[in-house]
Coordinates of C-alpha atoms in Angstrom, one line a residue:
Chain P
X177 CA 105.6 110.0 102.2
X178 CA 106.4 108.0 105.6
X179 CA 109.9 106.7 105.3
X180 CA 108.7 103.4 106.8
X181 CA 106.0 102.6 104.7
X182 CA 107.2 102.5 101.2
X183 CA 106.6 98.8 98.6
X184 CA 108.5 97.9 95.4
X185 CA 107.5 96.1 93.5
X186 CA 104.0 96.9 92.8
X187 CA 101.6 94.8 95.1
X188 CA 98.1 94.4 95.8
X189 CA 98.5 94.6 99.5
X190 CA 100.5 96.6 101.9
X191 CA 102.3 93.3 103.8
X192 CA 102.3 95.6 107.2
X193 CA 98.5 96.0 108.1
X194 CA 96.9 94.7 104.5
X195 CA 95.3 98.2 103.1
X196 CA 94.3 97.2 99.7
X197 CA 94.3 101.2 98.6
X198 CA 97.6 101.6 97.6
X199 CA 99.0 104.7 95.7
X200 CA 101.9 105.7 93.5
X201 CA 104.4 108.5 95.5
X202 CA 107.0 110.7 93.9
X203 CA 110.4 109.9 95.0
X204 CA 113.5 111.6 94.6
X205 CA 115.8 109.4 92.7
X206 CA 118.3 109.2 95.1
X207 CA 120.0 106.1 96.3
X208 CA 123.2 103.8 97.2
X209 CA 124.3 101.0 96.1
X210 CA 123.6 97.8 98.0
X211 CA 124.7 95.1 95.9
X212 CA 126.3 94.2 92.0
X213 CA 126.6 91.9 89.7
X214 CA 128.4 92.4 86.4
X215 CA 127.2 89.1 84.0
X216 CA 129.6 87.9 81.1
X217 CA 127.7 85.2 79.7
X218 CA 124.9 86.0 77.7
X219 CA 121.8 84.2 78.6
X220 CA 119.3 85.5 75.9
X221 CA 119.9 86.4 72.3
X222 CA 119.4 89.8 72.8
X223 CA 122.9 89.9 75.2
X224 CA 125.0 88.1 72.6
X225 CA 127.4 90.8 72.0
X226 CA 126.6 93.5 74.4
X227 CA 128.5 92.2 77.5
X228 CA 129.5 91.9 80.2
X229 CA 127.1 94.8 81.6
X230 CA 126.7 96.1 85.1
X231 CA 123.6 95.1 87.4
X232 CA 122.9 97.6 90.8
X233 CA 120.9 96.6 93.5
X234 CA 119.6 100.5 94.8
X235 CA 118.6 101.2 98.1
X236 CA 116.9 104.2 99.0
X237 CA 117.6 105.5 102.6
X238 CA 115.0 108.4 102.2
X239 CA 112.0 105.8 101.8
X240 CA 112.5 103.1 104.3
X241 CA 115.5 101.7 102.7
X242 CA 113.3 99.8 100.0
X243 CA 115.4 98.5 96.7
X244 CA 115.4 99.0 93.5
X245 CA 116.9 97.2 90.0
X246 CA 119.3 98.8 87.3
X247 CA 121.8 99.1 85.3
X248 CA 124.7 101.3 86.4
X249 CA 125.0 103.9 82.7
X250 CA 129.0 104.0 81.7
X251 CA 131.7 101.9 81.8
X252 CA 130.8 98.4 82.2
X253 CA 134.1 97.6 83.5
X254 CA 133.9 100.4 86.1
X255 CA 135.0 99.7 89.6
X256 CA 131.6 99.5 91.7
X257 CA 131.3 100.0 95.8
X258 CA 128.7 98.9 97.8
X259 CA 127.3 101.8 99.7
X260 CA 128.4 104.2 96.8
X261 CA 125.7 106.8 96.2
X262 CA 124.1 106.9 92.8
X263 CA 120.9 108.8 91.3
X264 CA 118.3 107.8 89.2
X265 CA 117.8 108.4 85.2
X266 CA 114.9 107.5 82.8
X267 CA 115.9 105.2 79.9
X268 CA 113.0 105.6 77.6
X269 CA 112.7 102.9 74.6
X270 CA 110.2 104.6 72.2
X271 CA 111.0 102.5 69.2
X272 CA 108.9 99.3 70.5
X273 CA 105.4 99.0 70.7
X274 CA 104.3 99.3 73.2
X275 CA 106.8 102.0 74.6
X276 CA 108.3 101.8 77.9
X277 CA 110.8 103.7 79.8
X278 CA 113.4 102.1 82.3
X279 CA 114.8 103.6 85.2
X280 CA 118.6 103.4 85.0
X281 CA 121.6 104.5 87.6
X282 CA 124.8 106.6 87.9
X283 CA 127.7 107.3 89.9
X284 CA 126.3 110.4 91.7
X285 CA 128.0 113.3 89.7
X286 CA 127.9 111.8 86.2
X287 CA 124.4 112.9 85.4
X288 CA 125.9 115.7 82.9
X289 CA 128.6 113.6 80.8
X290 CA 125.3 110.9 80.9
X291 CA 122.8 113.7 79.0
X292 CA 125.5 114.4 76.7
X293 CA 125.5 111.0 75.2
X294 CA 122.5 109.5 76.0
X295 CA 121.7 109.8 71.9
X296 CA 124.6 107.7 71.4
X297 CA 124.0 105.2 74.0
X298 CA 120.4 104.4 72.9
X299 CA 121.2 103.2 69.8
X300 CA 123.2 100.2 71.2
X301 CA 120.6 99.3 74.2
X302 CA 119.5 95.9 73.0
X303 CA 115.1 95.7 72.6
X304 CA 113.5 92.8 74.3
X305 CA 110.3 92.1 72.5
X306 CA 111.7 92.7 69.0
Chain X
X207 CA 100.1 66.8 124.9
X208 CA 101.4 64.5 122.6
X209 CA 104.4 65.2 120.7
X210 CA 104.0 66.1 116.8
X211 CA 106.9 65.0 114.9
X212 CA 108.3 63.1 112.1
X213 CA 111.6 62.4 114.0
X214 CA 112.7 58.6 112.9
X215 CA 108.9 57.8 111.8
X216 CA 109.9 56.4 108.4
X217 CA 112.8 55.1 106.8
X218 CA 114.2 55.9 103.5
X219 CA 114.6 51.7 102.0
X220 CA 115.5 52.0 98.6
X221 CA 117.5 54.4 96.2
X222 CA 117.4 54.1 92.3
X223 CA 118.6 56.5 89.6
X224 CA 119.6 56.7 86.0
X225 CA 123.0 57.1 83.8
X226 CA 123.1 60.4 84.4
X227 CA 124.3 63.0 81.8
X228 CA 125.0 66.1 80.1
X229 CA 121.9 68.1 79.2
X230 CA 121.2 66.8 75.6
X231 CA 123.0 63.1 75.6
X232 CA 120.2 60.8 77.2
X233 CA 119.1 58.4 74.7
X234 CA 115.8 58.5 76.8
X235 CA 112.8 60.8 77.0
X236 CA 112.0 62.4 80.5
X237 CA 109.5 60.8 81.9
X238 CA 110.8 57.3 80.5
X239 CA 114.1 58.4 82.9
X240 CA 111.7 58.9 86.0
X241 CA 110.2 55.2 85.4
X242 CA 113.7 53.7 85.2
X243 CA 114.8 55.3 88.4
X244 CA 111.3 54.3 90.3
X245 CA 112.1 50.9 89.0
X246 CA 115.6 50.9 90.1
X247 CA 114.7 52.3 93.8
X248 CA 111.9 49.5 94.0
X249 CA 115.1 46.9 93.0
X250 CA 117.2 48.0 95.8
X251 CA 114.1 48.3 98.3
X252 CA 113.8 44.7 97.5
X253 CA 110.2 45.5 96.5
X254 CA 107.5 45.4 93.3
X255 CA 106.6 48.9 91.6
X256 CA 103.2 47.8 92.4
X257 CA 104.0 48.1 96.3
X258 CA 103.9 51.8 95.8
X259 CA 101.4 53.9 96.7
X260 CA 102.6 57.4 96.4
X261 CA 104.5 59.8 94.9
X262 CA 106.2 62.8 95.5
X263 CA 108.3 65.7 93.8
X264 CA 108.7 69.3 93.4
X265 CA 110.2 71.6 90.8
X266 CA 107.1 71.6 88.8
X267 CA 108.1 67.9 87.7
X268 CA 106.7 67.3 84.7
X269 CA 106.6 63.5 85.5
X270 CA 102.6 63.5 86.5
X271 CA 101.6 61.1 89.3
X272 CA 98.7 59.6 88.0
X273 CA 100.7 58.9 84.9
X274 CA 103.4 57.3 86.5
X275 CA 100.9 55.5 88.5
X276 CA 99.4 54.2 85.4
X277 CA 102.7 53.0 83.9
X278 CA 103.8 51.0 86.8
X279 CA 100.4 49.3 86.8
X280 CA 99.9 50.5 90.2
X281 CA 96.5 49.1 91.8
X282 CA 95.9 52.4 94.2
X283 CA 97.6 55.4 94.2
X284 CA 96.8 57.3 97.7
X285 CA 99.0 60.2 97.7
X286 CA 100.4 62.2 95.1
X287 CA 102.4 65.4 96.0
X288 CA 104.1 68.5 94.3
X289 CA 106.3 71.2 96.3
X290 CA 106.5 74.8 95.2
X291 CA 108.9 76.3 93.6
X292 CA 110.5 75.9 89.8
X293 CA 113.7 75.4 91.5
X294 CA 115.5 72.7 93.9
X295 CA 114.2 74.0 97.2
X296 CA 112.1 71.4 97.3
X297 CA 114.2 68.3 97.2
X298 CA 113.9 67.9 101.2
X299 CA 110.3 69.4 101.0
X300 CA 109.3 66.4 98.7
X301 CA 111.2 63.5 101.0
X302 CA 109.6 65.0 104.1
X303 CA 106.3 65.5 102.3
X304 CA 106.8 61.7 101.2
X305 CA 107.6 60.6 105.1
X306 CA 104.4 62.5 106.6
X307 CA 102.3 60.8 104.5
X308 CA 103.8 58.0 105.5
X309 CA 104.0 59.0 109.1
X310 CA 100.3 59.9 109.1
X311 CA 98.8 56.5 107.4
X312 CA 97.6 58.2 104.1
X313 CA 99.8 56.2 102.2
X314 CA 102.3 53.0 103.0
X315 CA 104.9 53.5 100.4
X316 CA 106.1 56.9 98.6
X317 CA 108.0 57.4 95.7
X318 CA 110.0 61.1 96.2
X319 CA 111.5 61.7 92.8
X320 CA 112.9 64.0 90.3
X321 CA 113.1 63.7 86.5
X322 CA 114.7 66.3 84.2
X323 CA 115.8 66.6 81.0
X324 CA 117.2 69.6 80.1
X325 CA 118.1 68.6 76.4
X326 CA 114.7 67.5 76.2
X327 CA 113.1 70.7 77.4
X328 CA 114.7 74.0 78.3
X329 CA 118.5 74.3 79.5
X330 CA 118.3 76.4 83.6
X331 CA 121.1 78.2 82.3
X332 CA 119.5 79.7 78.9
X333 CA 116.5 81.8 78.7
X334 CA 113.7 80.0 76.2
X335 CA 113.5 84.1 74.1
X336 CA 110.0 84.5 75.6
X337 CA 108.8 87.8 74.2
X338 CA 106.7 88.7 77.2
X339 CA 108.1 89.0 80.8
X340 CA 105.7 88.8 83.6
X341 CA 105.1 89.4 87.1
X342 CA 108.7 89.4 88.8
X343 CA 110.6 89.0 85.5
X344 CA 109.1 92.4 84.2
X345 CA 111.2 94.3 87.1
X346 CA 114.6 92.0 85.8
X347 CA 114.5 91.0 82.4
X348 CA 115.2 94.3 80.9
X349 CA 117.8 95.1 82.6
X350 CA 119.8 91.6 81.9
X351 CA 118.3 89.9 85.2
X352 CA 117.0 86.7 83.5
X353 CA 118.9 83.2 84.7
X354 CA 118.8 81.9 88.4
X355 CA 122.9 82.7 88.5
X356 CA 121.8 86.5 88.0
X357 CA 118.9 86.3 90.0
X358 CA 121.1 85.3 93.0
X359 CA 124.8 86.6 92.4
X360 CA 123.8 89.7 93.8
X361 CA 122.9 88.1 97.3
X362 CA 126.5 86.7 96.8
X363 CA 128.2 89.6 96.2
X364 CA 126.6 91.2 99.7
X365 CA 127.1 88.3 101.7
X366 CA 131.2 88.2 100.7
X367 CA 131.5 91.9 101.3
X368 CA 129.4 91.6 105.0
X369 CA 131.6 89.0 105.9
X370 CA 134.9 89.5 104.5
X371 CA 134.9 85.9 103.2
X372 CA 137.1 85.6 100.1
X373 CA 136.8 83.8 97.4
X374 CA 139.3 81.2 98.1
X375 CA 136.3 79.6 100.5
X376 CA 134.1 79.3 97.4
X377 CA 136.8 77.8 95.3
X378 CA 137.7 75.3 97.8
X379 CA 133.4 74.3 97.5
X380 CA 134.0 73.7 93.9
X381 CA 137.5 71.6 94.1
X382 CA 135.8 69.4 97.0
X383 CA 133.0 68.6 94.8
X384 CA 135.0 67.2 91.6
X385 CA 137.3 65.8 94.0
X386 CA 134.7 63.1 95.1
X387 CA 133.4 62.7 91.5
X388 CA 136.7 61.4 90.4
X389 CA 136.0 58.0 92.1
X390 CA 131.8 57.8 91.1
X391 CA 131.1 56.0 88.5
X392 CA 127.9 57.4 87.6
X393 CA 130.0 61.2 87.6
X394 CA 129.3 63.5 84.6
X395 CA 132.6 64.9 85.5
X396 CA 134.4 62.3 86.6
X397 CA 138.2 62.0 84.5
X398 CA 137.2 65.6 84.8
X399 CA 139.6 66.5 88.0
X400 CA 139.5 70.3 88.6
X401 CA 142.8 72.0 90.2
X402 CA 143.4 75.3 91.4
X403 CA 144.5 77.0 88.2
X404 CA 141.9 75.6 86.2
X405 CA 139.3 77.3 88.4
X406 CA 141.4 80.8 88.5
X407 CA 141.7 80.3 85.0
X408 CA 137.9 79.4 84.1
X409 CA 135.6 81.8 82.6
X410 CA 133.5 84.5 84.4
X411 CA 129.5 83.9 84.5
X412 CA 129.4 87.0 86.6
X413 CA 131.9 88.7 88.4
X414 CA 132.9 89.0 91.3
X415 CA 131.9 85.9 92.5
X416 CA 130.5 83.2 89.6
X417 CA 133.6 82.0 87.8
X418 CA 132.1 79.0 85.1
X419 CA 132.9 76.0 88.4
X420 CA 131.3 77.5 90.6
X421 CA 128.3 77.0 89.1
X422 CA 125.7 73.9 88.5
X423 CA 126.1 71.6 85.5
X424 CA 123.1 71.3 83.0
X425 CA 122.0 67.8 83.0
X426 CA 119.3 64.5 81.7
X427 CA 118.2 61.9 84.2
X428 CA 116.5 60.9 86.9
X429 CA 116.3 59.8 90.3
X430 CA 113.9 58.2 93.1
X431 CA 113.9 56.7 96.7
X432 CA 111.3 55.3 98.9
X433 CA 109.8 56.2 101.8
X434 CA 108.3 53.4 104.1
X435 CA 107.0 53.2 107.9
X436 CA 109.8 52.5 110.3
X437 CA 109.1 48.9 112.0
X438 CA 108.2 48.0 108.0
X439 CA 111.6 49.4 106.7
X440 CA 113.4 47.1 109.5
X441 CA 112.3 43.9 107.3
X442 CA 113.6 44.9 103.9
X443 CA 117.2 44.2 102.8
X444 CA 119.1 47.4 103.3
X445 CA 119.4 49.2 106.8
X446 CA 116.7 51.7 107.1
X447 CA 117.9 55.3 107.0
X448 CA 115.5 57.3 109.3
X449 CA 114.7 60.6 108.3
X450 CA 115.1 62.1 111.4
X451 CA 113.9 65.9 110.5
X452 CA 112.6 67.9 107.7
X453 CA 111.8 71.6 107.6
X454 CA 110.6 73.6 104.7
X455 CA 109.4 77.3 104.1
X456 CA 110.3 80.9 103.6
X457 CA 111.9 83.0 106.0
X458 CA 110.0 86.8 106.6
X459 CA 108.8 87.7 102.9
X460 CA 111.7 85.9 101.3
X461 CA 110.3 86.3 98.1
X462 CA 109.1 90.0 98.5
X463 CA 109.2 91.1 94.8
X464 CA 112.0 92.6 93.0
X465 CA 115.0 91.6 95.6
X466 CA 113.1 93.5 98.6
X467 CA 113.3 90.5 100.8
X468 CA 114.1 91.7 104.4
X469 CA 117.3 89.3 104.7
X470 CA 118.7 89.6 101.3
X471 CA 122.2 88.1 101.7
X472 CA 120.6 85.1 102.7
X473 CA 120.5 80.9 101.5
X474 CA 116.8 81.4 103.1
X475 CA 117.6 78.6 105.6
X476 CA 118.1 81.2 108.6
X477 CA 114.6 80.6 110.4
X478 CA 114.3 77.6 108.8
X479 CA 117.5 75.9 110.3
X480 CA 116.6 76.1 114.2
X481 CA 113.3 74.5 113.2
X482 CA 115.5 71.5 111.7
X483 CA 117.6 70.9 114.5
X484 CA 115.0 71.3 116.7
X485 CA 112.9 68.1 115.4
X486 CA 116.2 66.0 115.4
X487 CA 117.0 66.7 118.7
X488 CA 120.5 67.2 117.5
X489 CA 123.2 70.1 117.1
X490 CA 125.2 71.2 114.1
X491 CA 128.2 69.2 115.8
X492 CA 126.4 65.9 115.7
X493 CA 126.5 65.7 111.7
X494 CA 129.0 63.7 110.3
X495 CA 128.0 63.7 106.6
X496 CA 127.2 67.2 105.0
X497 CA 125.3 67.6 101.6
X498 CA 125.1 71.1 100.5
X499 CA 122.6 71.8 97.3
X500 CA 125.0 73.6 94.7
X501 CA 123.1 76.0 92.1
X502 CA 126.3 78.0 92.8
X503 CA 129.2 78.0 95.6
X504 CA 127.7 81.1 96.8
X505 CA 124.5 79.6 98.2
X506 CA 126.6 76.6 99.6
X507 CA 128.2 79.1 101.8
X508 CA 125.2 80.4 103.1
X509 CA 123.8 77.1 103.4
X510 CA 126.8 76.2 105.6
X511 CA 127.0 79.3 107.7
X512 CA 122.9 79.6 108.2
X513 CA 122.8 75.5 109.3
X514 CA 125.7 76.7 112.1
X515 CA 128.1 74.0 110.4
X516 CA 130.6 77.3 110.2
X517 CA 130.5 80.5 111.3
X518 CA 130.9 83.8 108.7
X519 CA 134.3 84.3 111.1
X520 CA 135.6 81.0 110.5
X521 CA 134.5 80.6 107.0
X522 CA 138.0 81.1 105.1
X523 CA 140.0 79.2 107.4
X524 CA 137.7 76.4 107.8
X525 CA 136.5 76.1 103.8
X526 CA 139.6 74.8 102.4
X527 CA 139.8 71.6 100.2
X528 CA 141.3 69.6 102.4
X529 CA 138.6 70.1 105.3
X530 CA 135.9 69.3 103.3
X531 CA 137.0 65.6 101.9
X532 CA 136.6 62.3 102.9
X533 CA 136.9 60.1 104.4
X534 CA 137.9 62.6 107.5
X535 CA 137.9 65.9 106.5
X536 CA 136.8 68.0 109.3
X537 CA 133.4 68.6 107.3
X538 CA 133.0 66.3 104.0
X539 CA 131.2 67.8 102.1
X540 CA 128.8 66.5 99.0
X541 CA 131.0 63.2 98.7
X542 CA 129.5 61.7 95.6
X543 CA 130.2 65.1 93.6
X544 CA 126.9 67.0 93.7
X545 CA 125.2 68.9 91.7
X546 CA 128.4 70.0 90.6
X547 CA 130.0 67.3 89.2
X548 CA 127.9 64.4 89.8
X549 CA 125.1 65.6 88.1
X550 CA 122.2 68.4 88.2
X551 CA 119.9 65.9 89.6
X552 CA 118.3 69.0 91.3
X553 CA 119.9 67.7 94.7
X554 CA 117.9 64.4 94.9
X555 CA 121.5 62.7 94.0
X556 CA 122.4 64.0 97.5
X557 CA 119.9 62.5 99.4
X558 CA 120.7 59.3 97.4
X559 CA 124.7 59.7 98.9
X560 CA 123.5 60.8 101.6
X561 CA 121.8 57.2 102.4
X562 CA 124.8 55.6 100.9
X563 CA 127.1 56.8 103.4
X564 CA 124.8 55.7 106.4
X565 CA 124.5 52.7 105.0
X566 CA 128.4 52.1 105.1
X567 CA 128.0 51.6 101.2
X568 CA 129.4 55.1 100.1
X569 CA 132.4 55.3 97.2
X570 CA 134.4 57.8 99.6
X571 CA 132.5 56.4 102.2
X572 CA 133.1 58.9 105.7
X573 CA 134.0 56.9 108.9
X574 CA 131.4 59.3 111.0
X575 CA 128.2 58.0 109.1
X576 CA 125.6 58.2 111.7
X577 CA 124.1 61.6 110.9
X578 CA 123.8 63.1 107.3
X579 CA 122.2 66.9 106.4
X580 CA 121.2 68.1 103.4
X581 CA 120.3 71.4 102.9
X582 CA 117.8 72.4 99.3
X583 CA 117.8 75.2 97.0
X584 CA 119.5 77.3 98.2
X585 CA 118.3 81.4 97.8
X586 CA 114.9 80.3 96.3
X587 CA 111.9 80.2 98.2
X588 CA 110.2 78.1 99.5
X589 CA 113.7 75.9 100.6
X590 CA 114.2 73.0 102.8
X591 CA 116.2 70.7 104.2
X592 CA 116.7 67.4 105.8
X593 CA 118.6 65.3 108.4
X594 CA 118.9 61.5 108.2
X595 CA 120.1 59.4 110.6
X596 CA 121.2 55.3 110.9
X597 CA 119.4 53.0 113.9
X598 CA 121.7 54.2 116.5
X599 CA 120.1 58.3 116.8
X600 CA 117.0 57.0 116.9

């Protein structure tokens, strides 16, 4: 793929020189961090109880620096550094209809202590839609 | 060639509102709040309802035109107006789209306005539970991205860190603002004062930047001023309040999907602002009165440093309380309490000071009261913003 050319989100149109055909690239899920937030107050009924939680703003230097949303995976009260880099993991949430999968982030270097409890952690992931 | 402009075209003559209050407590339906504050701006304009001939809003106002129009008994409606945008980037949009109507013959007499009623409808703060999120919201909802503070704290966060401004500067915002409310009687917070331990103490919306005042009050009422030709506006009782310059828009794909805007850490006024001046014929240093839309202290900031009334060097030294008071703070800044502590009138109440202090009329009235900005919505797109001005920068 052409480092310069990448679009999130999904859009009909290219904004550079307005090619309708579009197509989905494989990326590597590698990115740094280019903003946070970490929300306390529950907005939605589905939060009550599961905050605060951690919000990352990803950019991806290998694909024109385009950004991407998540949550950061571990502690919610972790200490988080802009520019810190941090690789991408599927969430998948099978027990809603219909399915979807979400991609999450972590600290670079976490990805094995995240597999290892990922059975755990789904069980508390609040389902919009329910 | 002839110059195209709006510069001191029409005059603002007349400035109603409501009682305002907290979200829930207005004894009063929504679009029965909107009629009381076009009746009250007609009062002070010195002028019947049935004068008016336009109207104009934005924020998806749910306060219909023709059914206004209809209420007031009005003979010929001959513009009616809506900006973009769910949010309060439009508050200058709708009083500039009121004056070039105005400016332009297609109507005599325009009502900009804004009713809301978030008791009465849906709270800003509180997501309605829809089960289905769409378009943009698909890419934030999931992962806890739902109200406009977490839609925008991120574009905080980057700013603070690109600039090294602390958040002392956005505290001093928030003091400021319930500072003047303590002497306006129409003040949801006023007997409300806020002090520096309160706010260190108060709650976090979102860390590290959203502490619970430094963020917009949920609020019922209404508000509504009229926009008249210039050599009519001379003949009515108040002195006219020229709107000097309006500019509205996006900057460069502000709102690209899912944060991918090319200047993220941005209020959205950076291409907006030269356009601004540039109409008035003025410079940042020329305002005397400064009105800066509060969703949240963060995109005040912005506001300030993309409108060149402080640089991102100066920002902590120069964004302390006592700077931004009047009657002759270096900047005063939202002197009738704001969206803050005033009320959530989605800025129109600053537009409404905003004429007060050129007028001479204000509560904390400012002793430089020539020139007034006010800047919109800040982070949403489109935004816009406005500069007023008395007889003399004409």
């Amino acid at each position: 793929m052409d480092a310069t050319l990448g679009n999130w989100g999904p859009e009909w149109i290219c904004h550079r020189c307005h090619p309708f055909e579009l197509r989905w690239v494989e990326i590597e899920g590698r990115g740094r961090i280019y903003s946070y937030e970490r929300p306390h107050h529950p907005v939605h009924t589905a939060l009550e109880g599961h905050g605060p939680y951690l919000v990352v703003l990803v950019e991806l230097p290998d694909y024109g620096n385009i950004r991407m949303l998540g949550n950061l995976l571990g502690d919610p009260m972790q200490n988080v550094e802009i520019g810190a880099m941090v690789e991408a993991v599927f969430e998948p949430h099978e027990a809603v209809d219909p399915p979807y999968t979400l991609v999450q982030w972590l600290m670079t270097g976490k990805l094995q202590n995240y597999t290892n409890s990922v059975r755990e952690h789904s069980k508390d992931v609040p389902e919009f839609g329910e | 060639m002839i110059e195209r402009t709006l510069r001191g075209k029409t005059a603002i003559v007349g400035i109603g509102e409501t009682a305002y209050y907290k979200y829930g407590q207005s004894p009063d339906s929504e679009f029965k709040l909107a009629l009381q504050a076009v009746v009250n701006a007609c009062s002070d304009a010195g002028i019947s309802p049935h004068d008016v001939d336009g109207f104009a809003s934005y924020g998806n106002d749910r306060s219909e035109a023709g059914r206004l129009a209809s209420a007031l008994g009005i003979k010929e409606l001959r513009f009616s107006n809506m900006f973009w945008g769910g949010g309060g980037g439009g508050v200058c949009g709708a009083v500039g789209n009121a004056a070039a109507a105005v400016a332009t013959g297609m109507a005599d007499c325009v009502v900009a306005f804004r009713s809301l009623a978030q008791g009465q409808y849906q709270r800003y703060g509180r997501s309605a539970g829809a089960s289905v999120a769409a378009g943009d919201d698909a890419f934030m909802f999931p992962y806890g991205v739902i109200s406009p503070a977490q839609r925008f704290a991120m574009k905080v966060t980057r700013f603070m860190h690109d600039h090294g401004i602390r958040h002392e500067a956005l505290r001093a915002i928030s003091l400021a603002c319930y500072h003047h409310a303590q002497t306006n009687p129409n003040a949801v917070m006023r007997g409300r004062p806020l002090d520096e331990a309160t706010y260190d103490a108060s709650r976090w919306i979102i860390e590290p930047f959203f502490r619970l005042y430094d963020c917009c009050q949920e609020n019922d009422g209404a508000a509504a001023l009229i926009v008249m030709p210039a050599d009519r506006a001379r003949d009515l009782e108040h002195k006219p309040v020229y709107v000097m310059a309006v500019a509205q828009g996006c900057d460069e794909r502000s709102a690209a999907p899912v944060h991918n805007m090319p200047n993220y850490a941005s209020s959205h006024f950076a291409q907006l602002a030269p356009r601004l001046y540039a109409m008035a014929k003025m410079a940042p240093s020329e305002v005397g009165i400064v009105q800066s839309y509060e969703n949240f202290t963060g995109g005040v900031l912005m506001s300030l440093i993309e409108h060149g009334m402080v640089t991102p060097e100066e920002a902590n030294e120069v964004l302390v309380k006592e700077n931004l008071l009047a009657p002759d703070g270096r900047m005063p800044l939202n002197t009738s309490g704001g969206n803050l502590a005033e009320c959530y009138m989605h800025g129109l109440e600053l537009v409404h000071e905003s004429v007060r202090q050129i007028r001479g009329v204000a509560i904390n009235q400012v002793k430089n009261n020539d020139v007034a900005i006010i800047m919109g919505g800040p982070m949403v797109s489109p935004v816009s913003s406005l500069i007023l001005g008395s007889e003399a920068t004409l």
